[in-house]
CSV table of C-alpha atoms in Angstrom, one decimal:
chain,number,residue,atom,x,y,z
A,642,MET,CA,111.6,156.6,178.6
A,643,SER,CA,109.6,153.0,178.8
A,644,TYR,CA,111.6,149.8,178.6
A,645,ALA,CA,109.7,149.0,175.4
A,646,GLU,CA,111.1,152.1,173.5
A,647,TYR,CA,114.0,151.9,175.5
A,648,VAL,CA,115.0,149.0,173.7
A,649,LYS,CA,113.1,149.7,170.7
A,650,HIS,CA,115.8,152.8,169.9
A,651,TYR,CA,118.3,150.3,169.9
A,652,PHE,CA,116.8,148.6,166.8
A,653,THR,CA,115.8,151.6,165.1
A,654,LEU,CA,116.1,151.3,161.2
A,655,PRO,CA,118.6,152.5,159.4
A,656,ASP,CA,120.8,153.4,162.7
A,657,CYS,CA,120.7,149.3,163.6
A,658,ILE,CA,121.8,148.0,159.8
A,659,ILE,CA,124.7,150.8,160.1
A,660,PHE,CA,126.2,150.3,163.0
A,661,LEU,CA,125.9,145.9,161.9
A,662,VAL,CA,128.0,146.5,158.6
A,663,LEU,CA,130.5,148.7,160.6
A,664,ALA,CA,131.3,146.0,162.9
A,665,LEU,CA,131.2,143.5,159.7
A,666,VAL,CA,134.0,145.8,158.4
A,667,LEU,CA,135.7,146.2,161.5
A,668,LEU,CA,135.9,142.6,162.0
A,669,ALA,CA,137.2,142.1,158.2
A,670,VAL,CA,139.9,144.5,159.4
A,671,VAL,CA,141.2,142.3,162.1
A,672,TYR,CA,140.6,138.6,159.7
A,673,ALA,CA,143.0,140.8,157.2
A,674,VAL,CA,145.5,141.5,160.0
A,675,PHE,CA,145.6,138.0,161.4
A,676,TYR,CA,145.8,136.5,157.5
A,677,ILE,CA,148.6,139.1,157.0
A,678,TYR,CA,150.8,138.0,159.8
A,679,SER,CA,150.2,134.6,159.6
A,680,LYS,CA,151.5,134.7,156.1
A,681,GLY,CA,154.3,136.8,157.1
A,682,ARG,CA,155.2,134.5,159.9
A,683,PHE,CA,154.6,130.4,158.0
A,684,LYS,CA,155.0,129.7,154.0
A,685,ASN,CA,153.5,126.7,154.9
A,686,PRO,CA,149.7,126.7,153.7
A,687,ARG,CA,148.6,124.2,156.9
A,688,LYS,CA,150.8,126.0,159.4
A,689,MET,CA,149.4,129.3,158.1
A,690,GLN,CA,145.8,128.3,158.2
A,691,HIS,CA,146.4,127.2,161.5
A,692,GLU,CA,148.0,130.0,163.1
A,693,PHE,CA,145.2,132.3,161.8
A,694,PHE,CA,142.4,130.6,163.0
A,695,SER,CA,144.1,130.0,166.2
A,696,LEU,CA,144.3,134.0,166.3
A,697,THR,CA,140.9,134.3,165.5
A,698,GLU,CA,140.1,131.9,168.3
A,699,ARG,CA,141.4,133.9,170.9
A,700,PHE,CA,139.7,137.2,169.8
A,701,TYR,CA,136.0,135.5,169.5
A,702,GLU,CA,137.2,134.2,173.2
A,703,LEU,CA,138.2,137.6,174.5
A,704,ILE,CA,134.5,138.9,172.8
A,705,PHE,CA,132.8,136.3,174.2
A,706,SER,CA,134.1,136.4,177.6
A,707,GLY,CA,134.2,140.2,177.9
A,708,GLY,CA,130.6,140.5,176.5
A,709,SER,CA,128.7,137.6,178.9
A,710,ILE,CA,130.5,139.9,181.7
A,711,ILE,CA,129.0,143.0,180.9
A,712,GLY,CA,125.7,141.3,179.7
A,713,PHE,CA,124.9,140.1,183.3
A,714,MET,CA,126.0,143.5,184.5
A,715,ALA,CA,123.4,145.3,181.8
A,716,ALA,CA,120.9,143.3,182.8
A,717,TYR,CA,121.5,144.4,186.7
A,718,TYR,CA,121.7,147.8,185.9
A,719,LEU,CA,117.9,147.2,183.4
A,720,ILE,CA,116.2,145.9,186.1
A,721,ASN,CA,117.6,148.2,188.4
A,722,ARG,CA,116.2,151.1,186.4
A,723,PHE,CA,112.6,149.7,185.0
A,724,VAL,CA,111.6,147.4,187.7
A,725,THR,CA,110.5,150.0,190.4
A,726,ALA,CA,107.4,148.2,192.2
A,727,GLY,CA,105.2,145.0,192.4
A,728,PRO,CA,106.5,141.6,194.0
A,729,PHE,CA,109.1,141.2,192.2
A,730,PHE,CA,110.2,144.6,193.0
A,731,VAL,CA,110.4,143.3,196.8
A,732,PHE,CA,111.7,140.0,195.9
A,733,TRP,CA,114.7,142.4,194.4
A,734,SER,CA,114.9,144.9,196.8
A,735,SER,CA,115.9,141.9,199.2
A,736,TYR,CA,118.2,139.4,197.3
A,737,LYS,CA,119.4,141.4,194.6
A,738,ASP,CA,122.7,141.1,195.8
A,739,TYR,CA,122.3,137.2,195.5
A,740,LEU,CA,121.0,137.6,192.6
A,741,LEU,CA,124.2,139.3,191.3
A,742,LEU,CA,126.0,136.2,192.0
A,743,VAL,CA,123.8,134.1,190.0
A,744,PHE,CA,124.0,136.5,187.3
A,745,MET,CA,127.5,135.8,187.3
A,746,ILE,CA,127.3,132.1,186.7
A,747,ILE,CA,125.0,132.6,184.2
A,748,SER,CA,127.5,135.0,182.2
A,749,ILE,CA,130.0,132.0,183.0
A,750,LEU,CA,127.0,129.3,181.3
A,751,LEU,CA,126.9,132.3,178.7
A,752,ASN,CA,130.4,132.3,178.0
A,753,THR,CA,130.5,128.6,177.5
A,754,PHE,CA,127.4,128.8,175.3
A,755,CYS,CA,129.1,131.2,172.9
A,756,ASP,CA,132.3,129.7,172.5
A,757,HIS,CA,130.8,125.7,172.6
A,758,VAL,CA,128.0,126.1,170.7
A,759,LEU,CA,127.4,129.4,168.7
A,760,VAL,CA,130.8,129.6,167.0
A,761,LYS,CA,132.8,126.3,167.8
A,762,LEU,CA,136.2,127.0,169.3
A,763,LYS,CA,138.5,124.0,168.1
A,764,ARG,CA,141.8,125.0,167.6
A,765,LEU,CA,142.7,126.7,171.2
A,766,ASN,CA,143.4,124.2,173.7
A,767,LYS,CA,143.1,124.3,177.7
A,768,SER,CA,146.0,126.2,178.4
A,769,GLU,CA,145.8,128.9,175.7
A,770,MET,CA,142.2,128.9,176.6
A,771,ALA,CA,142.9,130.1,179.8
A,772,SER,CA,145.4,132.5,178.8
A,773,ILE,CA,143.3,134.8,176.6
A,774,ARG,CA,140.2,134.5,180.0
A,775,LEU,CA,142.7,135.9,181.8
A,776,THR,CA,143.7,138.4,179.1
A,777,GLY,CA,139.9,139.2,179.2
A,778,MET,CA,139.9,140.0,182.8
A,779,LEU,CA,142.3,142.4,181.9
A,780,TYR,CA,140.2,143.8,178.9
A,781,MET,CA,137.8,143.8,181.7
A,782,ILE,CA,139.7,145.8,183.7
A,783,ILE,CA,140.5,148.3,181.2
A,784,ILE,CA,136.9,148.8,180.4
A,785,PHE,CA,135.9,149.4,184.3
A,786,CYS,CA,138.8,152.0,184.7
A,787,TYR,CA,137.0,154.2,181.5
A,788,ILE,CA,133.9,154.0,183.0
A,789,LYS,CA,135.1,154.8,186.2
A,790,PHE,CA,137.7,157.4,185.8
A,791,ILE,CA,137.1,158.9,182.6
A,792,TYR,CA,133.1,158.2,181.8
A,793,GLU,CA,133.4,159.4,185.9
A,794,ASP,CA,130.2,156.8,186.9
A,795,ASN,CA,130.4,155.5,190.3
A,796,ASN,CA,127.4,153.3,190.1
A,797,TYR,CA,129.1,150.4,189.1
A,798,ASP,CA,132.3,150.2,191.6
A,799,MET,CA,130.3,147.0,193.2
A,800,PHE,CA,130.2,145.6,189.7
A,801,ILE,CA,134.4,146.0,189.8
A,802,THR,CA,134.7,145.0,193.4
A,803,TYR,CA,132.6,141.8,192.5
A,804,PHE,CA,134.5,140.9,189.4
A,805,LEU,CA,137.9,141.8,191.2
A,806,THR,CA,136.8,138.8,193.6
A,807,LEU,CA,135.9,136.9,190.7
A,808,MET,CA,139.0,137.2,189.3
A,809,ILE,CA,141.3,136.6,192.4
A,810,GLY,CA,139.3,133.0,193.2
A,811,ARG,CA,140.1,131.8,189.5
A,812,PHE,CA,143.7,132.4,189.6
A,813,VAL,CA,144.1,131.5,193.4
A,814,TYR,CA,143.0,127.9,194.7
A,815,PHE,CA,144.5,125.6,196.8
A,816,ASP,CA,146.0,123.1,194.1
A,817,ALA,CA,147.7,126.3,192.0
A,818,SER,CA,151.9,126.5,192.3
A,819,PHE,CA,153.3,129.9,191.4
A,820,LYS,CA,154.8,128.8,188.5
A,821,ASP,CA,151.7,127.7,187.1
A,822,PHE,CA,150.3,131.1,187.9
A,823,LEU,CA,154.0,132.3,186.3
A,824,ASN,CA,153.3,130.5,183.5
A,825,CYS,CA,149.7,131.6,182.8
A,826,ILE,CA,150.4,135.4,183.3
A,827,LYS,CA,153.2,134.6,180.3
A,828,ASP,CA,151.0,132.8,178.2
A,829,ALA,CA,148.5,135.6,178.6
A,830,ALA,CA,151.1,138.4,177.6
A,831,LYS,CA,151.2,137.3,174.3
A,832,ASN,CA,147.8,138.1,173.5
A,833,ILE,CA,148.0,142.2,174.6
A,834,PRO,CA,148.1,142.8,171.1
A,835,ILE,CA,144.5,141.0,170.3
A,836,MET,CA,143.4,142.4,173.5
A,837,ILE,CA,144.1,146.1,172.0
A,838,MET,CA,142.7,145.3,168.6
A,839,GLY,CA,139.7,144.3,170.6
A,840,LEU,CA,140.0,147.6,172.8
A,841,THR,CA,140.3,149.3,169.6
A,842,PHE,CA,137.4,147.9,167.7
A,843,LEU,CA,135.0,148.1,170.8
A,844,GLY,CA,136.2,152.1,170.9
A,845,LEU,CA,135.3,152.7,167.1
A,846,LEU,CA,131.7,151.1,167.7
A,847,CYS,CA,131.3,153.5,170.6
A,848,LEU,CA,132.6,156.4,168.6
A,849,ARG,CA,130.4,156.0,165.9
A,850,GLY,CA,127.3,155.0,167.9
A,851,TYR,CA,127.6,158.0,170.5
A,852,SER,CA,128.5,160.3,167.2
A,853,SER,CA,125.4,159.2,165.9
A,854,ALA,CA,123.3,159.5,168.9
A,855,TYR,CA,122.6,155.8,167.9
A,856,LEU,CA,124.1,155.4,171.6
A,857,LEU,CA,122.7,157.1,174.3
A,858,LYS,CA,124.2,158.5,177.4
A,859,HIS,CA,121.6,158.3,179.4
A,860,ASN,CA,120.8,155.0,178.5
A,861,GLY,CA,123.7,153.8,180.8
A,862,VAL,CA,127.2,153.8,179.4
A,863,ILE,CA,127.2,149.5,180.2
A,864,THR,CA,124.0,148.8,178.5
A,865,ASN,CA,125.7,150.7,175.3
A,866,ILE,CA,128.9,148.4,176.0
A,867,PHE,CA,127.0,145.5,176.1
A,868,PHE,CA,125.3,146.2,172.9
A,869,CYS,CA,128.5,147.2,171.2
A,870,HIS,CA,129.5,143.9,172.0
A,871,LEU,CA,126.2,142.2,170.9
A,872,TYR,CA,127.1,143.2,167.5
A,873,ILE,CA,130.8,141.9,167.6
A,874,ILE,CA,128.9,138.2,168.2
A,875,VAL,CA,126.6,138.8,165.5
A,876,ALA,CA,129.3,139.7,163.2
A,877,ILE,CA,131.4,137.2,164.7
A,878,PHE,CA,128.9,134.8,163.6
A,879,ILE,CA,128.3,135.8,160.2
A,880,LEU,CA,131.6,136.2,159.1
A,881,HIS,CA,133.1,133.0,160.6
A,882,PHE,CA,131.3,130.5,158.3
A,883,VAL,CA,132.4,132.8,155.4
A,884,VAL,CA,136.0,132.7,156.4
A,885,GLU,CA,135.5,128.7,157.5
A,886,ALA,CA,134.5,128.2,153.8
A,887,TYR,CA,136.7,130.1,152.5
A,888,PHE,CA,139.5,128.7,153.6
A,889,SER,CA,138.1,125.0,152.6
A,890,LYS,CA,138.7,125.4,149.4
A,891,ARG,CA,142.0,126.5,149.4
A,892,LYS,CA,143.3,123.4,151.2
A,893,PRO,CA,146.5,122.0,150.0
A,894,LYS,CA,145.9,118.9,147.6
A,895,LYS,CA,147.6,115.9,148.7
A,896,THR,CA,150.0,115.2,145.9
A,897,LYS,CA,149.1,111.5,144.1
A,898,LYS,CA,152.4,109.3,143.8
A,899,LYS,CA,152.5,107.8,140.2
A,900,PRO,CA,151.8,103.9,140.2
A,901,ILE,CA,154.6,102.5,139.1
A,902,GLU,CA,153.8,99.8,136.1
A,903,ASN,CA,154.7,96.2,135.2
A,904,ASN,CA,157.0,96.8,132.4
A,905,GLU,CA,158.7,99.8,134.2
A,906,ILE,CA,159.9,96.8,136.6
A,907,PHE,CA,160.5,94.8,133.9
A,908,ILE,CA,162.9,97.3,132.4
A,909,ASP,CA,164.7,98.0,136.1
A,910,GLU,CA,165.2,94.0,136.6
A,911,VAL,CA,166.8,93.4,133.0
A,912,THR,CA,169.2,96.3,134.0
A,913,ASN,CA,170.3,94.8,137.5
A,914,LEU,CA,170.9,91.8,135.3
A,915,GLU,CA,173.3,93.1,132.6
A,916,ASP,CA,175.1,95.3,135.6
A,917,PHE,CA,175.6,92.1,137.5
């Protein structure tokens, strides 16, 4: 299969439309779960909306961070598969281990683009962002375990080594205290239900893709997982603005105080004089 045929397969109609609709439906279910949870926790509409958007933005960041890492792995895999001759092949064969580090930096930039430009995450502070990214690393480790032990593919061992090195370097640095590390772990543990929802979302897409032959096993598991993340990101981009517009119309209106008229002030003054 040539590269053109490889890419064309993922954009054939109506399969890609059905897959996108499925991603939109599953994302709507995620929104519904977050909405029910937020409404049950807070009676105040403002607090409920803040909690809802905080949960959705954590889910977004989980998908963005996971998708960006899977993306550079898929790019590395595709280059190894389809670039088999020519000057670039010679260059790639000589320096691909170093270029993998460049790809990792690009994935970080891609993650920043997703959560600062594509969909701005406005309700997460730095500690919340750090905690969900740590949860995202656990999310990726679970995916790697699936590839290694269930899918039984040993072609990605080098990726796993690089990723674990990146994970350790992310949280072990000279000015970090053990207490800060424990606090980050504690905050990340609160995001486990969101991670489970993300893995379930991904698993249902993969199940549909493999059962319908839209995702082909011989195309590489890492590429298939990347395309699932890509569909989820597109669904987020579409429905995020719909949800924002829905809640903007439901903002609680501020009650205006009725102005006190002059005659009411005069009556009050007369009453006070009579009491005197």
